[in-house]
Short mmCIF file of C-alpha atoms in Angstrom, two decimals:
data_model
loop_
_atom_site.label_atom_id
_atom_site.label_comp_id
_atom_site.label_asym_id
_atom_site.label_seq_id
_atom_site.Cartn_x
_atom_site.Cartn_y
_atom_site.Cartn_z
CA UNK A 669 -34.52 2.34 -17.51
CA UNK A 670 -33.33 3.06 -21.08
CA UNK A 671 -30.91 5.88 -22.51
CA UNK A 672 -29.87 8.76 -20.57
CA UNK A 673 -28.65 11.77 -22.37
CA UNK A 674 -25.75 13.40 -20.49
CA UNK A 675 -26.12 17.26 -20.84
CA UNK A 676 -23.74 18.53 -23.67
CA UNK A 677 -22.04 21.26 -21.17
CA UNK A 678 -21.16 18.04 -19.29
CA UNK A 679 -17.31 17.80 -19.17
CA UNK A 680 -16.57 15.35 -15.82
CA UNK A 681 -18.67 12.86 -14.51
CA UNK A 682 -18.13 12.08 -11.42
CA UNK A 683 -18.27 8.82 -9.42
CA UNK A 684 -19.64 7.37 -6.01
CA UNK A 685 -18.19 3.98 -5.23
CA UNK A 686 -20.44 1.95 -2.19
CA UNK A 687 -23.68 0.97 -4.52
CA UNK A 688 -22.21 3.08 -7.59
CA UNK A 689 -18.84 1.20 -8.98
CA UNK A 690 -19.14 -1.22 -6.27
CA UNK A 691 -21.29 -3.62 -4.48
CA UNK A 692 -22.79 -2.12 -1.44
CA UNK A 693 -22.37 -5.88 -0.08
CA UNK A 694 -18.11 -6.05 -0.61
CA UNK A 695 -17.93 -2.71 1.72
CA UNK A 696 -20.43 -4.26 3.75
CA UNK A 697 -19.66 -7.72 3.79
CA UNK A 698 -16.09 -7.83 3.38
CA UNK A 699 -14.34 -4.63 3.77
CA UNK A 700 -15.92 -3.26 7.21
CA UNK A 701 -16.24 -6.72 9.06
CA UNK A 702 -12.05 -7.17 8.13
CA UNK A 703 -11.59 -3.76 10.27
CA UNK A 704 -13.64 -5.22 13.00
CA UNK A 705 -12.26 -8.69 13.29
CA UNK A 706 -8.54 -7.17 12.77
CA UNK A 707 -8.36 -3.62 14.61
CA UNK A 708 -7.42 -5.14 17.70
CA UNK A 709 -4.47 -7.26 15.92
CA UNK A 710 -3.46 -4.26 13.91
CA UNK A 711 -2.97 -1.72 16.48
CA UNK A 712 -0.65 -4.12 18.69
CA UNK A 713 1.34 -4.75 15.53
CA UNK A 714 1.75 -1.34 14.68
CA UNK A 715 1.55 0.75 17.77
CA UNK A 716 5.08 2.15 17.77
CA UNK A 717 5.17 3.07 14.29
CA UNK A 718 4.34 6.78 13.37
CA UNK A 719 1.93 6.48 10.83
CA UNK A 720 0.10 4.44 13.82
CA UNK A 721 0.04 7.19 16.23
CA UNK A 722 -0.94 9.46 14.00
CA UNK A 723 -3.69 7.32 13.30
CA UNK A 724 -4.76 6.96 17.12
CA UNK A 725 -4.00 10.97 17.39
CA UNK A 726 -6.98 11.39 15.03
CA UNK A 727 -8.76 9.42 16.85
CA UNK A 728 -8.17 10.61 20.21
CA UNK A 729 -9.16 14.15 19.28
CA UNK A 730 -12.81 12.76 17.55
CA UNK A 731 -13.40 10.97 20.53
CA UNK A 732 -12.87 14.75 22.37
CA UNK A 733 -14.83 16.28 19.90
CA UNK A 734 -17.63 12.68 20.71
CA UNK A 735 -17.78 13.43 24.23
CA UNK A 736 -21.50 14.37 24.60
CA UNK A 737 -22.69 11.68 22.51
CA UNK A 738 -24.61 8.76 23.86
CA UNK A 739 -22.41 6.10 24.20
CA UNK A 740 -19.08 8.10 23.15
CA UNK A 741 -15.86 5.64 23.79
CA UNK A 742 -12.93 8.27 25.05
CA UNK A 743 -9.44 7.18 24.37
CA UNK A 744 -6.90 7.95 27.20
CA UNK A 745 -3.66 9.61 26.49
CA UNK A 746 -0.08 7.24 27.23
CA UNK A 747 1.69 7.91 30.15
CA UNK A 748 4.01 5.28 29.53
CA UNK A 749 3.45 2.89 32.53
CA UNK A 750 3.70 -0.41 31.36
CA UNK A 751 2.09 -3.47 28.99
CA UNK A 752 -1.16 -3.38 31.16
CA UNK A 753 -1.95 0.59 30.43
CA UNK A 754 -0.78 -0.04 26.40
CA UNK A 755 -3.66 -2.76 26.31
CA UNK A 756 -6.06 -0.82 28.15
CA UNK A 757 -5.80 1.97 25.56
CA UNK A 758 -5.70 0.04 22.64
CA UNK A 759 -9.49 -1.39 23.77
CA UNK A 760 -10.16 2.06 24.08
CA UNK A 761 -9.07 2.44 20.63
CA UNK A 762 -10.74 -0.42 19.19
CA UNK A 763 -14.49 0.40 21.17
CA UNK A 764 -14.37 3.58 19.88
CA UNK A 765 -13.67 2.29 16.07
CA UNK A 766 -16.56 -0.39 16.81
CA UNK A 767 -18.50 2.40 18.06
CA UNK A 768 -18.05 5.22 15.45
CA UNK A 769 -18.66 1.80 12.94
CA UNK A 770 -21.94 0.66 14.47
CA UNK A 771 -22.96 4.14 14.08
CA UNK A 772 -22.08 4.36 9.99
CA UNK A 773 -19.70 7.23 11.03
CA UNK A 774 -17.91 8.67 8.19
CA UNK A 775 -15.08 10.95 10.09
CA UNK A 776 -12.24 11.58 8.91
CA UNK A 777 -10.24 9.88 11.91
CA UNK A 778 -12.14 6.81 11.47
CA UNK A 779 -11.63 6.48 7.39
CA UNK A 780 -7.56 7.02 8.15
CA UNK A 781 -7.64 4.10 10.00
CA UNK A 782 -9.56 1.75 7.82
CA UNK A 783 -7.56 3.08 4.78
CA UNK A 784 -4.28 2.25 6.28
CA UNK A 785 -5.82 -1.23 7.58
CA UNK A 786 -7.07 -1.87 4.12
CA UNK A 787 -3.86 -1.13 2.56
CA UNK A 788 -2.36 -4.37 4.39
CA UNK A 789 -5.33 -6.33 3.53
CA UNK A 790 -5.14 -5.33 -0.49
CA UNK A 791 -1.15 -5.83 -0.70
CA UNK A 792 -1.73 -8.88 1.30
CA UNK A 793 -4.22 -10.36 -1.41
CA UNK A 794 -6.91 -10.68 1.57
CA UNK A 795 -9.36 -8.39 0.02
CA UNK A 796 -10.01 -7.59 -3.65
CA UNK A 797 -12.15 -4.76 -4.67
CA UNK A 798 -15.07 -5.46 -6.68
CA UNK A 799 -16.50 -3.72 -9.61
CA UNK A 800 -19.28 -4.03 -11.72
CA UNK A 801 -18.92 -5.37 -14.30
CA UNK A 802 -20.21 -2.41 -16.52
CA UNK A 803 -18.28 -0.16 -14.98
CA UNK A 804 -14.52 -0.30 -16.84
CA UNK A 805 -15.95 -0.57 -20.18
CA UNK A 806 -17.85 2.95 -19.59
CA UNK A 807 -15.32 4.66 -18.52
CA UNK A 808 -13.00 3.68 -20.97
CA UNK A 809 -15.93 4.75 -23.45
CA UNK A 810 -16.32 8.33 -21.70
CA UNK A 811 -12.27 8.83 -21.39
CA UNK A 812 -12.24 8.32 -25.30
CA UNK A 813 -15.04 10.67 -25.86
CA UNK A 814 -13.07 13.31 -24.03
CA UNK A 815 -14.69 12.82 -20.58
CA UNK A 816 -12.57 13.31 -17.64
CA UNK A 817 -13.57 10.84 -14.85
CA UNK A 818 -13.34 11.52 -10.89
CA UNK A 819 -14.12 9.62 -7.53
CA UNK A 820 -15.83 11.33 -4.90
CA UNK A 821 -16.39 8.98 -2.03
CA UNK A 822 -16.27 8.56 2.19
CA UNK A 823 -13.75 6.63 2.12
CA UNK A 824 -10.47 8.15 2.14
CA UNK A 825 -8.63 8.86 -0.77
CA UNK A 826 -6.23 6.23 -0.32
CA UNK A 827 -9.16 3.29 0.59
CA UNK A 828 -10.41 4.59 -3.00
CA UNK A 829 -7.40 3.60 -4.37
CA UNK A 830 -6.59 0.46 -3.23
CA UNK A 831 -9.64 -0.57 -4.12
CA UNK A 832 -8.90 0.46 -7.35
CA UNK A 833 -5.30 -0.55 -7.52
CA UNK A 834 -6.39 -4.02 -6.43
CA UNK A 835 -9.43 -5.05 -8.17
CA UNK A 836 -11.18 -8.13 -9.47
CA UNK A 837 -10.20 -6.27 -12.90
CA UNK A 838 -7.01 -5.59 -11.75
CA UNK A 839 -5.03 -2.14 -11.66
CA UNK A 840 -7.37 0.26 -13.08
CA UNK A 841 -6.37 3.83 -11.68
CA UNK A 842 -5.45 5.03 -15.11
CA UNK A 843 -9.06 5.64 -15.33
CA UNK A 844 -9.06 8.23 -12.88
CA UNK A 845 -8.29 12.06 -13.73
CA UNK A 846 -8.63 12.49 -9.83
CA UNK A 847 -10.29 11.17 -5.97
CA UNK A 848 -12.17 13.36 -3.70
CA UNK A 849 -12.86 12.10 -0.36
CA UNK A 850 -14.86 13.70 3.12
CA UNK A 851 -11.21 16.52 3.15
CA UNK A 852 -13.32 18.25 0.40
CA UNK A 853 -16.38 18.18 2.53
CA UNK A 854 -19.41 16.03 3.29
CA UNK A 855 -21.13 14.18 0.55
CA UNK A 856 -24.59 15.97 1.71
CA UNK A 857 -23.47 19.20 1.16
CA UNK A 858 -23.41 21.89 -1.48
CA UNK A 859 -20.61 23.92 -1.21
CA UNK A 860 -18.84 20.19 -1.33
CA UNK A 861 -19.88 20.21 -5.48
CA UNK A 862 -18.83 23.79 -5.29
CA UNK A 863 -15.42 22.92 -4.13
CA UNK A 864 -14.72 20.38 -6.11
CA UNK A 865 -15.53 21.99 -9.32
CA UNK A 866 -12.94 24.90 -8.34
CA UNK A 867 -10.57 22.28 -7.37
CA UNK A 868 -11.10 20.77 -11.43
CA UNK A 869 -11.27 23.96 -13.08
CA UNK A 870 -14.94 23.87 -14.33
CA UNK A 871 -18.79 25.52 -13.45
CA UNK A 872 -20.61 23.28 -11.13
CA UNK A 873 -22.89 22.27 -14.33
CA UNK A 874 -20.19 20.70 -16.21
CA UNK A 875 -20.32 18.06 -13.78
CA UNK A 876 -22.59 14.73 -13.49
CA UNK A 877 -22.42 13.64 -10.30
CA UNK A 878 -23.55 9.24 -10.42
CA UNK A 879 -24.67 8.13 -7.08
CA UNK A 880 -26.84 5.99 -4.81
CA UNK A 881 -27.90 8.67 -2.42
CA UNK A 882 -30.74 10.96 -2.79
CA UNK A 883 -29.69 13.34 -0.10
CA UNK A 884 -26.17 13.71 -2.03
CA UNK A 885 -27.59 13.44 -5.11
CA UNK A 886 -29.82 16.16 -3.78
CA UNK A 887 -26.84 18.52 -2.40
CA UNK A 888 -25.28 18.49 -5.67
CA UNK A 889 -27.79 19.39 -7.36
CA UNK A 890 -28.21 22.16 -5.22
CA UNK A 891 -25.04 23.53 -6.48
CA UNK A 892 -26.37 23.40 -9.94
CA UNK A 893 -24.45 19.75 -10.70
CA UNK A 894 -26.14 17.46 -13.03
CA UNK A 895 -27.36 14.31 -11.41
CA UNK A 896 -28.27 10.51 -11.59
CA UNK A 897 -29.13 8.12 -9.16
CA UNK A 898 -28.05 4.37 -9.66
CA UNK A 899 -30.12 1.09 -8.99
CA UNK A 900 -28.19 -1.77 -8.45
CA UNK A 901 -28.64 -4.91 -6.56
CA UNK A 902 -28.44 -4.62 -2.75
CA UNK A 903 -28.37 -1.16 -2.77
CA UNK A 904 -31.36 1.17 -0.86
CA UNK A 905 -35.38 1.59 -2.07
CA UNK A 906 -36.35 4.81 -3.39
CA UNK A 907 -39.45 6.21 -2.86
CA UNK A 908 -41.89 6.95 -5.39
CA UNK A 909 -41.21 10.82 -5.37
CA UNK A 910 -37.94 10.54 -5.61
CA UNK A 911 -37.82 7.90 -8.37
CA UNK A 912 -40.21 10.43 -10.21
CA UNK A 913 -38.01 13.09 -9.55
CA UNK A 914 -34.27 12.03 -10.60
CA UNK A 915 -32.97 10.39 -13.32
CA UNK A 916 -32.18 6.07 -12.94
CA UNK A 917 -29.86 4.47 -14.33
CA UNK A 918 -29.26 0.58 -13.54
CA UNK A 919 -26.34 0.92 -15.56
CA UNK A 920 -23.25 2.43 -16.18
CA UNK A 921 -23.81 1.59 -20.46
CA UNK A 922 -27.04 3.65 -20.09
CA UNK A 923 -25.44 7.19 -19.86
CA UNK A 924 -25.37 8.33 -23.33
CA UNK A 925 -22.45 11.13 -24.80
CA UNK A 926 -23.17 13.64 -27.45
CA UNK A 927 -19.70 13.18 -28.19
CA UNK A 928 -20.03 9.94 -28.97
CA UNK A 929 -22.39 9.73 -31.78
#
């Protein structure tokens, strides 16, 4: 794919993670299938704690908010009446997270949740997150050009960074001038760039938004944010128009700086 010249009003470039930084097949191998196999677990562990219930609060009003959707799993409220009602709930809890996962949901409930139960995992040393191995050395590259760096992902802010507080190349949050999760807005929308530029203190177009996803990729450019879309191994086909249209990169070492000649 070659050398991509980043635009010289370009000031932050800023990062997906699933099939950008990271692997689509960790989040989708190894991250998501640990929330399935453990929900169940988790929530009897932690049920009285308040960072739980807040957790199942969230949940409980999405599932309110679900209730005309085909196969919508509500979540009863506790009336305090015993060990049989507590488990009946917490299955209620843990269809609706299978549920809202079989259905690639990305609410804000749901990412809560899988933060906190990812937190465990990572302090735990079940899960690592993985990077490619490209990634660290550009950033480091772009920081000492003068680039600032941010993560803009579905995943909560907190899921972000564990995964970067606990990866295969260690602690490597010092990268990070900043993390933007679905709180800012949905990935597929404009006024989400829009936002997030106001929230850094710089025009939409000083931004280079690096993702997988042509209909984000799409939405940012909408709000006049520069754009690539990134090839990596398991991650989705593009079509012919729209490898036409955007600019590819395969790699992180492809973007080139200005600033760095």
């Amino acid at each position: 794919m070659g050398v991509l010249p980043v635009p010289a009003e370009v000031r932050a470039i800023l990062l997906d993670i699933e099939g950008t930084t990271t692997p689509i097949a960790f989040v989708q191998e190894t991250l998501f299938p640990y929330i399935k196999d453990n929900v169940k677990e988790y929530l009897r562990a932690h049920w009285e704690e308040e960072e739980c219930q807040r957790d199942v609060g969230l949940l409980r009003k999405q599932a309110q908010e679900d209730s005309s959707l085909d196969g919508a799993v509500p979540i009863p409220l506790e009336s305090g009446s015993g060990e049989e009602e507590l488990e009946r709930i917490i299955q209620a809890v843990v269809d609706n997270v299978h549920w809202q996962m079989s259905l690639d949901r990305k609410t804000t409930a749901l990412k809560q949740l899988q933060g906190h139960m990812w937190r465990a995992a990572y302090a735990t040393g079940h899960v690592k997150g993985e990077i490619f191995e490209d990634v660290v050395p550009a950033i480091r590259k772009w920081r000492e050009a003068g680039m600032k760096v941010y993560i803009y992902s579905s995943g909560s802010v907190e899921a972000q960074k564990l995964l970067f507080g606990y990866s295969t190349e260690g602690d490597i949050l010092e990268l990070f001038d900043g993390h933007f999760d679905t709180k800012i807005g949905p990935k597929v929308e404009s006024e989400s760039y829009r936002r997030i530029a106001a929230s850094i203190g710089c025009a939409t177009n000083n931004i280079l938004f690096l993702t997988d996803v042509p209909r984000e990729a799409n939405a940012a450019e909408e709000a006049d944010t520069h754009v690539a879309v990134v090839i990596r191994p398991g991650n989705a086909g593009l079509t012919d128009d729209e490898k036409s249209y955007y600019s590819l990169i395969s790699s992180f070492t492809e973007l080139f700086l200005p600033s760095s000649t």
